[in-house]
Short mmCIF file of C-alpha atoms and ligand atoms in Angstrom, two decimals:
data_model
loop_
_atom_site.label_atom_id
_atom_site.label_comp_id
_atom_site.label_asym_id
_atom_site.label_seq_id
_atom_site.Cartn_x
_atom_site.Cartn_y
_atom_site.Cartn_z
CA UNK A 11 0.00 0.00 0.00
CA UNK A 12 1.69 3.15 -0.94
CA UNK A 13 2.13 6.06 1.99
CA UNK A 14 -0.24 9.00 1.50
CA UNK A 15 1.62 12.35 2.55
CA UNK A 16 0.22 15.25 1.06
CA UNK A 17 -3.51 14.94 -0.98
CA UNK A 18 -4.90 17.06 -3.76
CA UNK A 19 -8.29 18.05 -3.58
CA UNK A 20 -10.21 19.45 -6.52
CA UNK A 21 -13.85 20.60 -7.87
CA UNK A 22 -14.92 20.02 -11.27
CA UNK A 23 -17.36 20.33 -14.27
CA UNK A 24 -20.41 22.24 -12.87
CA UNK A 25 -20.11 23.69 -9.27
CA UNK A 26 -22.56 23.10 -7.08
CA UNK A 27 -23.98 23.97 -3.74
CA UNK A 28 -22.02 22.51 -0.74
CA UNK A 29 -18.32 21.65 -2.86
CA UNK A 30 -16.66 24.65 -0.51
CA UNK A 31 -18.31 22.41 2.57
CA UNK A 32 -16.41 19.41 0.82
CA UNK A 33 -13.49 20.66 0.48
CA UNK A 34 -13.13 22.21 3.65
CA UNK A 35 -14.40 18.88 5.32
CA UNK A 36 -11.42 16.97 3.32
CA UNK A 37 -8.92 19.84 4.40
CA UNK A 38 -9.63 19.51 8.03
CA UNK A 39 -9.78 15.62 7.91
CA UNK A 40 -5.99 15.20 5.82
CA UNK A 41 -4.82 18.00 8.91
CA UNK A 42 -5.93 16.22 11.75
CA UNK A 43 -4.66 12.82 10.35
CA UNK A 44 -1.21 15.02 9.94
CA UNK A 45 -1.21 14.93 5.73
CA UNK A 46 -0.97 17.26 3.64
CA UNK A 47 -3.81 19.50 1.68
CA UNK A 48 -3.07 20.64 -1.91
CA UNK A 49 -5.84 22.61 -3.26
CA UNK A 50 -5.84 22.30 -7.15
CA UNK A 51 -7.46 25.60 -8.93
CA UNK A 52 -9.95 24.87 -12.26
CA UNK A 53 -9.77 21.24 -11.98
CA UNK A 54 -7.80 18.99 -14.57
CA UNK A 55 -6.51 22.25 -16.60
CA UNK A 56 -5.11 23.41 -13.26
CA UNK A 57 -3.37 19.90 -13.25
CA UNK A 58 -1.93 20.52 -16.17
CA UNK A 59 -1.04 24.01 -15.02
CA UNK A 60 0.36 23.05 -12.07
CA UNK A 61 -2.36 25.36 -10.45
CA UNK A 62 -1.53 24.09 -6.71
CA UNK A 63 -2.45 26.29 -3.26
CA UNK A 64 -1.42 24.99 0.13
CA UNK A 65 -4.60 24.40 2.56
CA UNK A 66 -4.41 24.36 6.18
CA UNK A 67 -7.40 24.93 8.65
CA UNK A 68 -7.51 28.09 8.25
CA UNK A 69 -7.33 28.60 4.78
CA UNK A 70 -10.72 26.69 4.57
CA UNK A 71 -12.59 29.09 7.35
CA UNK A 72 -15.53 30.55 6.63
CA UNK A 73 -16.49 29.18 3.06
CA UNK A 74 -18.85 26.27 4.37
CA UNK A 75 -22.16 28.72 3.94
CA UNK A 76 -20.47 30.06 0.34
CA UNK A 77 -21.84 28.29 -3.11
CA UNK A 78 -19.33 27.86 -6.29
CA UNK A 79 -16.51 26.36 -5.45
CA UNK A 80 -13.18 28.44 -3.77
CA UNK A 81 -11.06 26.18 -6.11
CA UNK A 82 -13.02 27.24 -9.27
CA UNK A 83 -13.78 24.98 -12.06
CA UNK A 84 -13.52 24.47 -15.27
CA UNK A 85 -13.62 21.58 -18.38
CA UNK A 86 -10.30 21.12 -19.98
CA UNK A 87 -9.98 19.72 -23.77
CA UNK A 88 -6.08 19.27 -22.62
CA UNK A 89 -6.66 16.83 -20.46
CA UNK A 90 -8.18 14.34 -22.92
CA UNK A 91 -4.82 13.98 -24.84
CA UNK A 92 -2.37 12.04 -23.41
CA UNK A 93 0.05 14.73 -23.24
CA UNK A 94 -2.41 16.57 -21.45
CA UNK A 95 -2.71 14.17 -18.72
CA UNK A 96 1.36 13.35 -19.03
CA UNK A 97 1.48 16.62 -17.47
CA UNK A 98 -0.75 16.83 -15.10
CA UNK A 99 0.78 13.60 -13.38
CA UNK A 100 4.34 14.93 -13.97
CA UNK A 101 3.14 18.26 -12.13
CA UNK A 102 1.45 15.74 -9.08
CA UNK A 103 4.53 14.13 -8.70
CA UNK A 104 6.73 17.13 -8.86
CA UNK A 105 4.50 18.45 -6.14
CA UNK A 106 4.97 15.64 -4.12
CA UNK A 107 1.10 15.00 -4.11
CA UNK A 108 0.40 10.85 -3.60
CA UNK A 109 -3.72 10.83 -3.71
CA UNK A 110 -6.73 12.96 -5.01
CA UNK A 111 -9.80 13.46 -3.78
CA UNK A 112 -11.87 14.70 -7.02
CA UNK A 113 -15.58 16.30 -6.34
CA UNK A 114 -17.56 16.49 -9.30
CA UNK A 115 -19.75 14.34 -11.52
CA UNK A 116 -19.62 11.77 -14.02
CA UNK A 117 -17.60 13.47 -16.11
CA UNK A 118 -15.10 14.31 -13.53
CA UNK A 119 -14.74 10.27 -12.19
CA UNK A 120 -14.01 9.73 -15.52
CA UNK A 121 -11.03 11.53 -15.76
CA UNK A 122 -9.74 10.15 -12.34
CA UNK A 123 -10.23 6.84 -13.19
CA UNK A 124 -8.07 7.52 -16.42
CA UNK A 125 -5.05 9.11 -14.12
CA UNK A 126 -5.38 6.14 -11.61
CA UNK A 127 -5.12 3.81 -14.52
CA UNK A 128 -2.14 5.03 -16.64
CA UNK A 129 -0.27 6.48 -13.40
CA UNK A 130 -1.75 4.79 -10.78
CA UNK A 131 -2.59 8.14 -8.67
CA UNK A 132 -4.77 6.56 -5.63
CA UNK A 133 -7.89 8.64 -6.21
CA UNK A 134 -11.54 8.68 -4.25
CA UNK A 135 -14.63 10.52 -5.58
CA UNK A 136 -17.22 12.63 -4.06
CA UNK A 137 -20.28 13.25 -5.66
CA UNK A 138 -20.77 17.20 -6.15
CA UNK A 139 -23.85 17.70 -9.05
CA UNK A 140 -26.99 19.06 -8.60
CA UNK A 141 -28.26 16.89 -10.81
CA UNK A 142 -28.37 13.89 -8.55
CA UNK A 143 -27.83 11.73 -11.20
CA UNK A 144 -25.24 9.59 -9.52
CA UNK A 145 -25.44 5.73 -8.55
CA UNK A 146 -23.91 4.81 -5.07
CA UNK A 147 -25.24 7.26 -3.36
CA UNK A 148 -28.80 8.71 -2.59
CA UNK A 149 -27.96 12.16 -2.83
CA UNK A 150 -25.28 14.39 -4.34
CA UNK A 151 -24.01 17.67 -3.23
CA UNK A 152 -25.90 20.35 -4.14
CA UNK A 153 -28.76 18.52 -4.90
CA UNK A 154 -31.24 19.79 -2.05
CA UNK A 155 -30.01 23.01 -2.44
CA UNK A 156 -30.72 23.36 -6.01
CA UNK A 157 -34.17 21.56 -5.27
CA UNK A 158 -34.97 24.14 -2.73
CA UNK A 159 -33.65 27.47 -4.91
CA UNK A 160 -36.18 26.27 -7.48
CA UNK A 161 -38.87 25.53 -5.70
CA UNK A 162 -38.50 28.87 -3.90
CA UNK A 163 -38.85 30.81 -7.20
CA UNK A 164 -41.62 28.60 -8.83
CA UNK A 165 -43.80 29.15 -5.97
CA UNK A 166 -43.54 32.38 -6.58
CA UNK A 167 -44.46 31.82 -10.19
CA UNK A 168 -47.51 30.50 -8.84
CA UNK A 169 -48.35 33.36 -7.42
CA UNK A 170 -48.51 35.36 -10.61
CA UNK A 171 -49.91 32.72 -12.37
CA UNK A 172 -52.81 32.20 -9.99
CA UNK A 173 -53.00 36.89 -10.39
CA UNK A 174 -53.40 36.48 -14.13
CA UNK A 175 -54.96 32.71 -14.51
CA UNK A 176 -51.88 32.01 -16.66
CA UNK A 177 -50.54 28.91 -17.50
CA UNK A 178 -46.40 28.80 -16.99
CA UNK A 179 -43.83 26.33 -18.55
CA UNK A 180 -41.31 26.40 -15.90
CA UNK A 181 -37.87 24.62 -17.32
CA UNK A 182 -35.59 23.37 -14.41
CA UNK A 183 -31.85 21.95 -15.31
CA UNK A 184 -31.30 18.38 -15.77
CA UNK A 185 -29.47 17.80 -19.22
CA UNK A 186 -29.76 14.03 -18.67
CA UNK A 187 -31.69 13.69 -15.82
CA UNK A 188 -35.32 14.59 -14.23
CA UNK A 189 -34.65 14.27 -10.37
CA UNK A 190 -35.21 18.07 -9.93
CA UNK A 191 -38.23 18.67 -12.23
CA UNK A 192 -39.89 15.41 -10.33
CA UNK A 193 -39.07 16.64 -6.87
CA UNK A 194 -40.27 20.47 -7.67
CA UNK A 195 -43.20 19.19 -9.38
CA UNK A 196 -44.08 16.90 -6.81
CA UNK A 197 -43.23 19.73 -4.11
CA UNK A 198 -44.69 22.95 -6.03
CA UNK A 199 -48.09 20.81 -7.02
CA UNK A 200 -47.00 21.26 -10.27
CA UNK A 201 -50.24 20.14 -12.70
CA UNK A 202 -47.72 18.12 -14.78
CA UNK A 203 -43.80 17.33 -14.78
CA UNK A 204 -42.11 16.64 -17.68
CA UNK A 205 -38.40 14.57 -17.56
CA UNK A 206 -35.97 13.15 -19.89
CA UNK A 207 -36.16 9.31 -18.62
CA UNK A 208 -39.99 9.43 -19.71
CA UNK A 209 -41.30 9.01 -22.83
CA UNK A 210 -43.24 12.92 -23.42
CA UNK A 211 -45.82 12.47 -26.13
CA UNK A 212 -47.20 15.82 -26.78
CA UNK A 213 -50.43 14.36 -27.64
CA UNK A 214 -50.80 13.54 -24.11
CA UNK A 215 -49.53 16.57 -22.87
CA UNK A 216 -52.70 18.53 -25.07
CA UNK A 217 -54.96 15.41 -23.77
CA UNK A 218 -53.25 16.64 -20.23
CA UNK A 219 -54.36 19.82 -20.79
CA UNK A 220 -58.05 20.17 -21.86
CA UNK A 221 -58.80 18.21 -18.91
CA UNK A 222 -56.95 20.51 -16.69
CA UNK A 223 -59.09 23.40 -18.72
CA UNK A 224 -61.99 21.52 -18.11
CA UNK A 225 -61.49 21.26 -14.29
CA UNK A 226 -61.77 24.99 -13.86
CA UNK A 227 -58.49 25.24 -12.70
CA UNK A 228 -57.35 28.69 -12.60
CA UNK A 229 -53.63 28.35 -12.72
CA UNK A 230 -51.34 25.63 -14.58
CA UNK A 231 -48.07 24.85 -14.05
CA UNK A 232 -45.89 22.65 -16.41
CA UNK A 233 -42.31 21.61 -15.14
CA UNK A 234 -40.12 20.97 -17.94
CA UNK A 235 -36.77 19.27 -17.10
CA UNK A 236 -34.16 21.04 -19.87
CA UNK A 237 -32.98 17.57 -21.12
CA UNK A 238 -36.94 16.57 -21.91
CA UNK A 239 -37.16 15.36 -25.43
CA UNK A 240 -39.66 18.42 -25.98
CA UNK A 241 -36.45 20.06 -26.87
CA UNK A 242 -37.23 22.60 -23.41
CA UNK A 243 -39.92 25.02 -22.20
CA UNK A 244 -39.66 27.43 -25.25
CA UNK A 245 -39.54 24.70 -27.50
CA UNK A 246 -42.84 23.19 -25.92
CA UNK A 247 -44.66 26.32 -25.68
CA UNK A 248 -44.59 27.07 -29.28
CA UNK A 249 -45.90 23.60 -29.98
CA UNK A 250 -48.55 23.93 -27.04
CA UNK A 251 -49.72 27.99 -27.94
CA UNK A 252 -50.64 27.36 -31.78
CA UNK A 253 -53.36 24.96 -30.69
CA UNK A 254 -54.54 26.73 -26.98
CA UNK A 255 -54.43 29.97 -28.17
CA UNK A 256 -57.08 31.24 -25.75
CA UNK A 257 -54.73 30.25 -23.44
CA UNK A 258 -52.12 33.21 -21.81
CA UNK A 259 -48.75 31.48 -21.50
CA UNK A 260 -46.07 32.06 -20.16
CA UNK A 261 -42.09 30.67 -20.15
CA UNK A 262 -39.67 31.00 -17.39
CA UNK A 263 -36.53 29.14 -18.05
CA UNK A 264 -34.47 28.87 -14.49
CA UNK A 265 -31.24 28.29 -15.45
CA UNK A 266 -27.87 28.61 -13.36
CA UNK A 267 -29.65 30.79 -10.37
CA UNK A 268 -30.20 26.87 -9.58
CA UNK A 269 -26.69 26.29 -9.69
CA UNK A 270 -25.26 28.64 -6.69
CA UNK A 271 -26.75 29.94 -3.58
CA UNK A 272 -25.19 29.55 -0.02
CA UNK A 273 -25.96 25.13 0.24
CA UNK A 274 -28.62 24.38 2.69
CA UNK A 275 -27.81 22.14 6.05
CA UNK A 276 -28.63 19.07 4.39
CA UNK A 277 -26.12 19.70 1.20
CA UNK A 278 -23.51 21.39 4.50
CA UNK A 279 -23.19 17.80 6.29
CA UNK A 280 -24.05 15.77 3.57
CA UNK A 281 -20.29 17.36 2.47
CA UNK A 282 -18.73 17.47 5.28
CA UNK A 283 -19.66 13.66 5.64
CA UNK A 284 -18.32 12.91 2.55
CA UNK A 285 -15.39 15.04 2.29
CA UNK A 286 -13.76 13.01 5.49
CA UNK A 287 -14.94 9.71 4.67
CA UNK A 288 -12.65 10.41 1.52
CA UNK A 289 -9.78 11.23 3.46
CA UNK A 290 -10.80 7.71 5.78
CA UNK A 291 -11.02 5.47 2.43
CA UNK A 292 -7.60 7.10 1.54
CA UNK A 293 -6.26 6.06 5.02
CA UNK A 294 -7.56 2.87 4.43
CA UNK A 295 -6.10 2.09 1.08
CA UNK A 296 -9.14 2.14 -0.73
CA UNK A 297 -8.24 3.57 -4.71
CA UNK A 298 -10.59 4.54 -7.32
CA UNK A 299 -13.83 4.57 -5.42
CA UNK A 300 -16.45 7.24 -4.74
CA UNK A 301 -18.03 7.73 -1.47
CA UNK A 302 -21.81 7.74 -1.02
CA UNK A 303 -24.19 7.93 1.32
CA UNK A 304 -27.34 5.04 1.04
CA UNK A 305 -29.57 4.64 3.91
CA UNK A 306 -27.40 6.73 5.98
CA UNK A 307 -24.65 5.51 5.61
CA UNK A 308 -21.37 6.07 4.05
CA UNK A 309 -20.66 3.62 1.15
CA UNK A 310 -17.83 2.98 -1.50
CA UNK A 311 -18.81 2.37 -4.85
CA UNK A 312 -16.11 1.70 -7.46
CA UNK A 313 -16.00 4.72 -9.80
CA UNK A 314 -15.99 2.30 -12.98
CA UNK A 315 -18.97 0.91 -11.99
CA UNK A 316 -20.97 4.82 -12.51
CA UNK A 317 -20.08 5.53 -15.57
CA UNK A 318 -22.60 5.44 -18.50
CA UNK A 319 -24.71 4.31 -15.92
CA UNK A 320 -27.81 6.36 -15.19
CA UNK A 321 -29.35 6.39 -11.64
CA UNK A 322 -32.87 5.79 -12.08
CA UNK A 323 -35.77 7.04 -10.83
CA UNK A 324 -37.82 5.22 -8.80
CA UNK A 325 -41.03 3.98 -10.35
CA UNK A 326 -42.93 5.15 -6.78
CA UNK A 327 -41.76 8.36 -7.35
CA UNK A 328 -43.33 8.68 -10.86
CA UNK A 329 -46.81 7.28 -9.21
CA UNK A 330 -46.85 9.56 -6.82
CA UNK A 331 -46.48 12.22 -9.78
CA UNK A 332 -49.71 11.01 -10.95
CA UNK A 333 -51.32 10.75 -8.28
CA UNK A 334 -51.15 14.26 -7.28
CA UNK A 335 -52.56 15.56 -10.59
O1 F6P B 1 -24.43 20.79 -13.18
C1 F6P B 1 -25.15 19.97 -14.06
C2 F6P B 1 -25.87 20.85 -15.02
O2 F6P B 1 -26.52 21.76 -14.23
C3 F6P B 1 -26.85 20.27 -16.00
O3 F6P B 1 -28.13 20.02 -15.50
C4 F6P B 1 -26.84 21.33 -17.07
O4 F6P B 1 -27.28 20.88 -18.27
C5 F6P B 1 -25.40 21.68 -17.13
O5 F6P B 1 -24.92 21.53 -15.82
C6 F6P B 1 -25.06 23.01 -17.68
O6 F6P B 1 -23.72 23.28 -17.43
P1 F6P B 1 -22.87 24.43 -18.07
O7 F6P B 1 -23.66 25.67 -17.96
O8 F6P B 1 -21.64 24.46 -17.25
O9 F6P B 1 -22.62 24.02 -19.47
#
């Protein structure tokens, strides 16, 4: 088992609520197990960079209740050569840094997995997406906060939409996946919810909708996950208006006000959970795994075993959609 002295710690591909809480939870953890803490700016391009700032205790104060990410992000095109990654392994080991911890998504396990196979870098994952589309755990960082930012602003949509008797196509983010627009719809008593890992047949949705018309109901709203084969909530408002044109609609398309936001107390120790058990799996030899929480408790799953692989939503959870309508 090789020794672990001094650990890198980086955030990458989209921020997200609750990555400062991460990285201040694995900071604090590699101090008081006397390592090292190597903070590594914009992710794999800072790698390649050699983009490195020292991290003690106190360098990691007050950023727990901050959203983004101290360390910044960003997606790098150099990594995905192999110079690109020659480099950033030549500029670890220069650095003296043994092990990564890497908080991000799919994307970002990826590219640890790559460096842990051709230089065999000990690395462990932490799941940092809103998205929530992650197996091996039940929730990612970031993923209640950007639930509750949403859900904050489309009840307030409601309230303007009730005023006028409007009805609103609200689009959430979720390029692959529909965890947020089913939890806000379920949450907001959305009138319908529309996500990419169900089949949206715009028939239905018209079907859907005279019967809401029919029902008196004074306000409609229609939560469109951005990755719904509708092509979005502009997209599916110009197909819905030419046909219910006595109908006043309106779009409001979210977007990244979803993304930051200080994390709620949920995302806060969901991190800080995670961001030490990384440091623990490091400590006990555990390579190329993420940690997770399922059930309450802290789990490794081997990164391989995520990728490609969606995390699907439950078929309860769908019923319950429709049985709120
Ligand atoms: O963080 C995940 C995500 O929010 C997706 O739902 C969304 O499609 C994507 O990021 C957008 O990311 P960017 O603006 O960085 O391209």
């Amino acid at each position: 088992m090789k020794t672990i002295n001094k650990i890198g710690v980086f955030t990458s591909g989209g921020d997200s609520p609750g990555m400062n809480a991460a990285v201040r939870a694995v900071t604090r953890a590699a101090v008081n197990n006397d390592l090292k803490a190597v903070g590594i700016r914009f992710g794999y391009q800072g790698m390649i960079d050699g983009d490195f700032v020292d991290l003690g205790r106190t360098s990691v104060s007050n950023i727990i209740q901050r959203g983004g990410t101290i360390l910044k992000s960003a997606r790098s095109e150099e990594f995905r050569t192999p110079e690109g990654r020659k480099k950033a392994a030549t500029n670890l080991a220069q650095n003296g840094i043994d092990a990564l911890v890497a908080i991000g998504g799919d994307g970002t396990f990826k590219g640890a997995s790559i460096l842990f196979d051709e230089f065999q870098i000990p690395v462990i994952g932490v799941p940092g997406t809103i998205d929530n589309d992650l197996s091996g755990t039940d929730e990612t960082i970031g993923y209640d906060t950007a639930l509750n930012t949403a859900l904050e602003a489309i009840d307030k949509i409601r309230d303007t939409a009730d005023a006028h008797e409007r009805l609103f196509l609200v689009e959430v983010m979720g390029r692959d996946a529909g965890f947020i627009a089913l939890e806000t719809g379920i949450a907001c008593g959305a009138e319908l919810s529309l996500l990419p890992e169900t089949l949206t047949d715009i028939e239905s949705i018209k079907d859907d909708l005279r019967d809401i018309l029919k029902s008196h109901k004074r306000s409609t709203l229609i939560i469109v996950a951005e990755g719904d084969e509708t092509g979005g909530a502009i997209n599916l408002s110009e197909d819905l208006q030419s046909e219910f044109t006595k109908y006043d609609m309106r779009v409001c398309v979210l977007g990244h006000i979803q993304r930051g936001g200080s994390p709620t107390a949920r995302d806060r120790v969901l991190a800080s959970r995670l961001g030490v058990a990384a440091v623990q799996a490091l400590l006990d030899g555990h390579v190329n795994v993420m940690v997770g929480v399922v059930n309450n408790n802290v789990k490794l799953t081997p990164l391989k075993s995520g990728f490609g692989k969606k995390k699907s939503i439950q078929l309860e959870m769908l019923d319950l959609l429709k049985q709120l309508t």
